């Protein structure tokens, strides 16, 4: 069977900025028959995420992330429909997902590595299983619950950097649902800031490209910052940490501003900021959602319930066509999208 697939065409280098041309669309073939335990799936949606920047390097800098190989098919979160099955628990027509879905139009996969989906849980929006009801939503929810120490009635203020991104836009809403009394986002355009406040219930949002971020933070968080959901690292995070309260908490989710730099993860703080962190007893522990697999099922159901009730607003940037996945990746890494970046594959 002839298929289309996307392979890693070139590496941007550890300090390089990724571009669409780092990926290549090509024609390939897969077997016409499947073996016992396998399923043939048609790809519907693929997820494009910031962590994939690390997979473009020969050394990802992480023991749990494998690098993509040159001229080999890339992979990540995906959703598809079963077209043929020789697996006991999967039938033709079932919708399934995987964290290691190949970037190709049709694939033969091991059925035991797939999770069957229930479309009704997300009102039929299957792409949500790659975002708000998938690993992105789990990262936001479990990050807040496991590392944020949010307590109802504690009058806590949360700040979220990268707040208009896939994870940040959910994390701020979840912080409010879990008990924060005030939520402030940091994003890169006036449009994003407006969406955070008007659509997603943030109390305020700061465009870090305009004005003085430290001054705006002091004005919008007069009682200081109790919880910081950190998606970006770098200067923005240093500014937020300098205004955090005694015994406050950093949820170390991502460091997207550092992904094109050859630095360890998590990147060390500047000496003056590290001094503040230690003197104020601010927790800053690496958070990895895969360490909480035992909580994924219940947490996913909670996310789906909030989505159904309209309590969790979801934004997606959807790009049509597998041939455009490289451009979608470049756009996401440059901060050009709002919410989750999804590529719709099937025509």
Tab-separated table of C-alpha atoms in Angstrom:
chain	number	residue	atom	x	y	z
A	1	UNK	CA	0.000	0.000	0.000
A	2	UNK	CA	1.306	3.440	-0.942
A	3	UNK	CA	1.232	6.064	1.813
A	4	UNK	CA	2.610	9.508	2.561
A	5	UNK	CA	4.882	10.135	5.507
A	6	UNK	CA	6.968	12.936	7.003
A	7	UNK	CA	10.598	12.276	7.921
A	8	UNK	CA	13.283	14.340	9.623
A	9	UNK	CA	15.133	15.934	6.730
A	10	UNK	CA	17.809	17.790	8.684
A	11	UNK	CA	18.692	18.872	12.204
A	12	UNK	CA	18.613	22.583	13.080
A	13	UNK	CA	21.554	22.134	15.431
A	14	UNK	CA	21.396	22.466	19.202
A	15	UNK	CA	21.284	26.261	19.059
A	16	UNK	CA	19.405	26.584	15.771
A	17	UNK	CA	15.837	27.687	15.144
A	18	UNK	CA	13.760	24.940	13.503
A	19	UNK	CA	12.207	25.609	10.103
A	20	UNK	CA	9.697	23.771	7.944
A	21	UNK	CA	12.500	22.474	5.728
A	22	UNK	CA	13.835	20.359	8.602
A	23	UNK	CA	11.021	17.972	7.639
A	24	UNK	CA	10.362	16.240	4.325
A	25	UNK	CA	7.176	14.728	2.899
A	26	UNK	CA	7.767	11.559	0.929
A	27	UNK	CA	5.934	8.595	-0.520
A	28	UNK	CA	6.445	5.183	1.017
A	29	UNK	CA	4.795	1.782	1.245
A	30	UNK	CA	3.448	-0.463	3.987
A	31	UNK	CA	2.408	-4.111	3.872
A	32	UNK	CA	-0.932	-5.016	2.340
A	33	UNK	CA	-1.625	-7.524	5.113
A	34	UNK	CA	-1.432	-7.300	8.888
A	35	UNK	CA	-0.254	-9.858	11.432
A	36	UNK	CA	-1.912	-11.197	14.579
A	37	UNK	CA	-2.196	-8.458	17.210
A	38	UNK	CA	-1.817	-5.659	14.671
A	39	UNK	CA	-4.260	-3.062	13.347
A	40	UNK	CA	-4.251	-0.904	10.241
A	41	UNK	CA	-5.172	2.659	11.127
A	42	UNK	CA	-5.980	5.779	9.150
A	43	UNK	CA	-4.464	8.876	10.720
A	44	UNK	CA	-6.928	11.650	11.553
A	45	UNK	CA	-5.001	14.098	13.752
A	46	UNK	CA	-1.386	14.617	14.792
A	47	UNK	CA	-0.120	16.697	17.695
A	48	UNK	CA	2.711	19.205	17.327
A	49	UNK	CA	4.357	20.100	20.650
A	50	UNK	CA	7.280	22.200	21.935
A	51	UNK	CA	9.059	19.190	23.502
A	52	UNK	CA	9.596	17.831	19.989
A	53	UNK	CA	12.291	20.463	19.495
A	54	UNK	CA	14.501	18.335	21.768
A	55	UNK	CA	13.875	15.284	19.574
A	56	UNK	CA	15.388	17.095	16.601
A	57	UNK	CA	18.813	16.894	18.294
A	58	UNK	CA	21.014	13.805	18.257
A	59	UNK	CA	21.087	14.119	22.027
A	60	UNK	CA	17.670	15.103	23.387
A	61	UNK	CA	19.116	15.991	26.764
A	62	UNK	CA	16.587	13.683	28.404
A	63	UNK	CA	16.587	10.032	29.328
A	64	UNK	CA	12.905	9.588	28.436
A	65	UNK	CA	12.932	11.260	24.997
A	66	UNK	CA	14.370	9.416	21.998
A	67	UNK	CA	15.796	11.495	19.133
A	68	UNK	CA	14.198	11.386	15.717
A	69	UNK	CA	16.555	9.817	13.161
A	70	UNK	CA	17.433	11.489	9.866
A	71	UNK	CA	15.341	10.242	6.924
A	72	UNK	CA	13.175	8.219	9.339
A	73	UNK	CA	9.512	8.905	10.019
A	74	UNK	CA	8.810	11.296	12.890
A	75	UNK	CA	6.249	10.439	15.551
A	76	UNK	CA	4.280	11.877	18.446
A	77	UNK	CA	0.736	12.040	19.751
A	78	UNK	CA	-1.849	10.926	17.219
A	79	UNK	CA	-5.485	9.931	16.792
A	80	UNK	CA	-6.852	7.662	14.100
A	81	UNK	CA	-9.542	5.189	13.154
A	82	UNK	CA	-9.086	1.435	12.856
A	83	UNK	CA	-9.610	0.237	9.266
A	84	UNK	CA	-8.619	-3.416	9.817
A	85	UNK	CA	-7.924	-5.336	13.013
A	86	UNK	CA	-6.357	-8.587	14.118
A	87	UNK	CA	-6.337	-7.501	17.769
A	88	UNK	CA	-8.929	-8.976	20.119
A	89	UNK	CA	-9.878	-5.688	21.794
A	90	UNK	CA	-10.036	-3.457	18.724
A	91	UNK	CA	-12.506	-3.511	15.834
A	92	UNK	CA	-12.917	-1.687	12.555
A	93	UNK	CA	-14.333	1.758	13.232
A	94	UNK	CA	-12.789	2.166	16.690
A	95	UNK	CA	-11.044	5.457	17.392
A	96	UNK	CA	-7.616	5.057	18.976
A	97	UNK	CA	-4.655	7.120	20.159
A	98	UNK	CA	-0.975	6.696	20.973
A	99	UNK	CA	1.950	8.835	22.201
A	100	UNK	CA	4.138	7.348	19.448
A	101	UNK	CA	1.951	7.706	16.371
A	102	UNK	CA	3.984	7.860	13.134
A	103	UNK	CA	3.575	10.956	10.993
A	104	UNK	CA	2.028	9.146	8.042
A	105	UNK	CA	-1.384	8.838	6.433
A	106	UNK	CA	-1.888	5.121	7.151
A	107	UNK	CA	0.042	2.886	9.542
A	108	UNK	CA	0.209	-0.674	10.826
A	109	UNK	CA	0.500	-0.587	14.619
A	110	UNK	CA	0.662	-2.983	17.551
A	111	UNK	CA	-2.864	-2.965	18.947
A	112	UNK	CA	-1.642	-3.440	22.512
A	113	UNK	CA	0.054	-0.034	22.379
A	114	UNK	CA	-3.123	1.810	21.435
A	115	UNK	CA	-5.747	3.327	23.713
A	116	UNK	CA	-9.366	3.118	22.610
A	117	UNK	CA	-11.208	6.443	22.747
A	118	UNK	CA	-14.786	7.344	23.650
A	119	UNK	CA	-15.719	10.329	21.424
A	120	UNK	CA	-18.745	11.203	23.576
A	121	UNK	CA	-16.417	12.223	26.423
A	122	UNK	CA	-15.285	15.236	24.385
A	123	UNK	CA	-18.530	15.926	22.557
A	124	UNK	CA	-17.131	14.240	19.448
A	125	UNK	CA	-14.077	16.512	19.184
A	126	UNK	CA	-11.481	13.766	18.714
A	127	UNK	CA	-8.576	16.204	18.456
A	128	UNK	CA	-9.207	17.154	22.105
A	129	UNK	CA	-7.688	13.791	23.072
A	130	UNK	CA	-4.344	15.249	21.906
A	131	UNK	CA	-4.818	18.422	23.934
A	132	UNK	CA	-7.240	19.330	26.681
A	133	UNK	CA	-8.318	15.710	27.273
A	134	UNK	CA	-4.895	14.261	26.497
A	135	UNK	CA	-1.317	14.582	27.663
A	136	UNK	CA	-1.463	18.399	27.506
A	137	UNK	CA	-4.469	18.625	29.807
A	138	UNK	CA	-2.978	16.005	32.105
A	139	UNK	CA	0.236	18.012	32.318
A	140	UNK	CA	-1.705	21.131	33.294
A	141	UNK	CA	-3.982	19.397	35.822
A	142	UNK	CA	-1.412	17.161	37.471
A	143	UNK	CA	1.160	19.955	37.462
A	144	UNK	CA	-1.212	22.193	39.401
A	145	UNK	CA	-2.252	19.396	41.757
A	146	UNK	CA	1.119	17.782	42.380
A	147	UNK	CA	3.454	20.797	42.384
A	148	UNK	CA	1.248	23.881	42.825
A	149	UNK	CA	-0.072	23.185	46.330
A	150	UNK	CA	-3.246	25.089	45.519
A	151	UNK	CA	-5.776	25.198	48.361
A	152	UNK	CA	-9.353	26.462	48.265
A	153	UNK	CA	-9.747	29.536	50.444
A	154	UNK	CA	-6.017	30.255	50.666
A	155	UNK	CA	-6.350	33.430	48.564
A	156	UNK	CA	-3.509	32.386	46.251
A	157	UNK	CA	-2.372	34.250	43.146
A	158	UNK	CA	-1.170	32.196	40.172
A	159	UNK	CA	0.919	33.481	37.283
A	160	UNK	CA	1.204	31.487	34.051
A	161	UNK	CA	3.882	32.140	31.429
A	162	UNK	CA	3.294	30.965	27.874
A	163	UNK	CA	-0.312	31.402	28.923
A	164	UNK	CA	-1.814	31.350	25.446
A	165	UNK	CA	-0.140	28.070	24.554
A	166	UNK	CA	-1.652	24.607	24.683
A	167	UNK	CA	-0.693	23.883	28.290
A	168	UNK	CA	-0.673	27.391	29.719
A	169	UNK	CA	-4.182	28.256	28.549
A	170	UNK	CA	-5.484	25.181	30.390
A	171	UNK	CA	-3.273	25.585	33.468
A	172	UNK	CA	-4.619	29.029	34.294
A	173	UNK	CA	-8.214	27.849	34.053
A	174	UNK	CA	-7.427	24.767	36.145
A	175	UNK	CA	-5.709	26.929	38.758
A	176	UNK	CA	-8.951	28.848	39.141
A	177	UNK	CA	-11.059	25.658	39.221
A	178	UNK	CA	-8.763	24.190	41.880
A	179	UNK	CA	-9.047	27.229	44.138
A	180	UNK	CA	-6.761	30.127	43.134
A	181	UNK	CA	-8.423	33.475	43.788
A	182	UNK	CA	-6.465	35.340	41.102
A	183	UNK	CA	-4.878	34.157	37.837
A	184	UNK	CA	-2.620	36.314	35.648
A	185	UNK	CA	-1.250	35.192	32.294
A	186	UNK	CA	1.806	36.296	30.334
A	187	UNK	CA	1.640	36.082	26.531
A	188	UNK	CA	3.181	37.714	23.467
A	189	UNK	CA	0.391	39.642	21.710
A	190	UNK	CA	-2.568	41.820	22.622
A	191	UNK	CA	-4.863	39.333	20.859
A	192	UNK	CA	-3.642	36.478	23.035
A	193	UNK	CA	-4.017	38.555	26.188
A	194	UNK	CA	-7.559	39.497	25.199
A	195	UNK	CA	-8.521	35.850	24.618
A	196	UNK	CA	-7.084	34.824	27.989
A	197	UNK	CA	-9.205	37.380	29.828
A	198	UNK	CA	-12.400	37.394	27.755
A	199	UNK	CA	-12.652	33.696	26.849
A	200	UNK	CA	-10.678	31.777	29.427
A	201	UNK	CA	-11.433	33.643	32.619
A	202	UNK	CA	-7.961	34.938	33.505
A	203	UNK	CA	-8.200	38.018	35.710
A	204	UNK	CA	-5.547	39.807	33.691
A	205	UNK	CA	-2.851	39.194	31.090
A	206	UNK	CA	0.464	40.868	30.329
A	207	UNK	CA	1.906	41.305	26.834
A	208	UNK	CA	5.581	40.790	27.633
A	209	UNK	CA	6.571	42.520	24.390
A	210	UNK	CA	5.016	45.805	25.538
A	211	UNK	CA	5.914	47.805	28.609
A	212	UNK	CA	7.739	46.757	31.746
A	213	UNK	CA	6.756	43.235	32.827
A	214	UNK	CA	8.017	43.660	36.401
A	215	UNK	CA	5.973	46.836	36.894
A	216	UNK	CA	2.858	45.264	35.405
A	217	UNK	CA	3.268	42.206	37.629
A	218	UNK	CA	3.534	44.370	40.743
A	219	UNK	CA	0.367	46.193	39.731
A	220	UNK	CA	-1.625	43.052	38.866
A	221	UNK	CA	-0.319	40.894	41.733
A	222	UNK	CA	-0.151	43.362	44.640
A	223	UNK	CA	0.027	40.531	47.179
A	224	UNK	CA	2.866	38.826	45.346
A	225	UNK	CA	2.840	35.486	43.503
A	226	UNK	CA	2.044	32.215	45.281
A	227	UNK	CA	2.027	29.762	42.360
A	228	UNK	CA	3.950	30.112	39.096
A	229	UNK	CA	3.200	27.768	36.206
A	230	UNK	CA	6.428	28.100	34.230
A	231	UNK	CA	6.291	27.217	30.544
A	232	UNK	CA	9.057	29.442	29.213
A	233	UNK	CA	12.003	29.975	31.570
A	234	UNK	CA	14.531	32.710	30.819
A	235	UNK	CA	14.082	36.405	31.621
A	236	UNK	CA	10.299	36.158	32.034
A	237	UNK	CA	10.645	33.513	34.715
A	238	UNK	CA	13.397	35.440	36.492
A	239	UNK	CA	11.058	38.435	36.672
A	240	UNK	CA	8.188	36.365	38.090
A	241	UNK	CA	10.367	34.537	40.633
A	242	UNK	CA	11.655	37.843	41.970
A	243	UNK	CA	8.063	38.684	42.984
A	244	UNK	CA	7.143	35.335	44.516
A	245	UNK	CA	6.161	35.030	48.155
A	246	UNK	CA	7.722	33.083	50.995
A	247	UNK	CA	6.999	29.331	50.730
A	248	UNK	CA	5.537	29.696	47.232
A	249	UNK	CA	5.716	27.146	44.422
A	250	UNK	CA	7.010	26.962	40.851
A	251	UNK	CA	5.425	24.331	38.599
A	252	UNK	CA	8.340	23.616	36.262
A	253	UNK	CA	6.471	22.506	33.160
A	254	UNK	CA	8.540	23.710	30.213
A	255	UNK	CA	11.350	26.068	29.248
A	256	UNK	CA	10.458	26.883	25.653
A	257	UNK	CA	12.675	29.983	25.570
A	258	UNK	CA	15.657	27.689	26.166
A	259	UNK	CA	14.867	24.888	23.691
A	260	UNK	CA	17.040	26.338	20.929
A	261	UNK	CA	19.998	26.695	23.318
A	262	UNK	CA	22.544	24.115	24.389
A	263	UNK	CA	21.804	24.241	28.121
A	264	UNK	CA	20.908	21.543	30.670
A	265	UNK	CA	17.291	20.932	31.647
A	266	UNK	CA	16.028	22.427	33.778
A	267	UNK	CA	18.283	25.408	33.065
A	268	UNK	CA	20.041	26.804	36.151
A	269	UNK	CA	18.758	30.093	37.513
A	270	UNK	CA	20.985	33.193	37.540
A	271	UNK	CA	22.779	33.517	40.903
A	272	UNK	CA	20.647	36.445	42.133
A	273	UNK	CA	17.395	34.645	41.283
A	274	UNK	CA	18.630	31.400	42.784
A	275	UNK	CA	19.388	33.321	45.977
A	276	UNK	CA	15.800	34.623	46.070
A	277	UNK	CA	14.471	31.110	45.498
A	278	UNK	CA	16.459	29.690	48.395
A	279	UNK	CA	15.873	32.573	50.817
A	280	UNK	CA	12.106	32.474	50.249
A	281	UNK	CA	11.942	28.670	50.264
A	282	UNK	CA	10.360	28.577	46.806
A	283	UNK	CA	9.951	25.035	45.496
A	284	UNK	CA	11.186	24.461	41.928
A	285	UNK	CA	11.067	20.768	41.134
A	286	UNK	CA	11.133	19.142	37.740
A	287	UNK	CA	7.662	17.928	36.766
A	288	UNK	CA	7.121	15.006	34.391
A	289	UNK	CA	3.550	13.916	33.770
A	290	UNK	CA	4.647	10.385	32.853
A	291	UNK	CA	5.604	9.863	36.501
A	292	UNK	CA	1.930	9.969	37.451
A	293	UNK	CA	0.506	7.271	35.172
A	294	UNK	CA	-1.627	5.895	38.026
A	295	UNK	CA	-3.559	9.170	38.088
A	296	UNK	CA	-4.092	9.561	34.337
A	297	UNK	CA	-7.438	7.799	34.039
A	298	UNK	CA	-9.208	9.674	36.823
A	299	UNK	CA	-7.615	12.953	35.760
A	300	UNK	CA	-8.699	12.470	32.136
A	301	UNK	CA	-12.284	11.916	33.278
A	302	UNK	CA	-12.090	15.128	35.333
A	303	UNK	CA	-10.841	17.064	32.296
A	304	UNK	CA	-13.600	15.632	30.108
A	305	UNK	CA	-16.235	16.535	32.696
A	306	UNK	CA	-15.013	20.139	32.813
A	307	UNK	CA	-15.058	20.272	28.995
A	308	UNK	CA	-18.620	18.927	28.842
A	309	UNK	CA	-19.751	21.395	31.509
A	310	UNK	CA	-18.135	24.298	29.680
A	311	UNK	CA	-15.839	25.038	32.612
A	312	UNK	CA	-12.690	24.381	30.591
A	313	UNK	CA	-12.454	26.424	27.411
A	314	UNK	CA	-10.396	24.848	24.636
A	315	UNK	CA	-8.539	26.627	21.844
A	316	UNK	CA	-6.935	24.815	18.916
A	317	UNK	CA	-4.935	25.984	15.933
A	318	UNK	CA	-5.676	23.416	13.233
A	319	UNK	CA	-3.555	23.086	10.093
A	320	UNK	CA	-4.895	20.972	7.231
A	321	UNK	CA	-2.697	18.426	5.483
A	322	UNK	CA	0.257	16.249	6.445
A	323	UNK	CA	2.407	18.198	3.971
A	324	UNK	CA	2.045	21.281	6.192
A	325	UNK	CA	3.216	19.724	9.469
A	326	UNK	CA	6.706	21.237	9.158
A	327	UNK	CA	5.253	24.715	8.733
A	328	UNK	CA	2.925	24.066	11.691
A	329	UNK	CA	5.935	23.109	13.828
A	330	UNK	CA	7.836	26.234	12.789
A	331	UNK	CA	4.822	28.430	13.564
A	332	UNK	CA	4.330	26.866	16.995
A	333	UNK	CA	7.995	27.278	17.946
A	334	UNK	CA	7.852	30.949	16.959
A	335	UNK	CA	4.795	31.487	19.169
A	336	UNK	CA	2.467	32.108	16.278
A	337	UNK	CA	-0.460	29.966	17.376
A	338	UNK	CA	-3.060	30.102	20.149
A	339	UNK	CA	-3.828	26.965	22.129
A	340	UNK	CA	-2.996	23.481	20.922
A	341	UNK	CA	-1.326	22.991	17.531
A	342	UNK	CA	-3.078	20.194	15.630
A	343	UNK	CA	-2.546	18.879	12.115
A	344	UNK	CA	-5.603	17.351	10.444
A	345	UNK	CA	-4.348	14.573	8.196
A	346	UNK	CA	-7.323	12.841	6.557
A	347	UNK	CA	-8.996	14.456	3.592
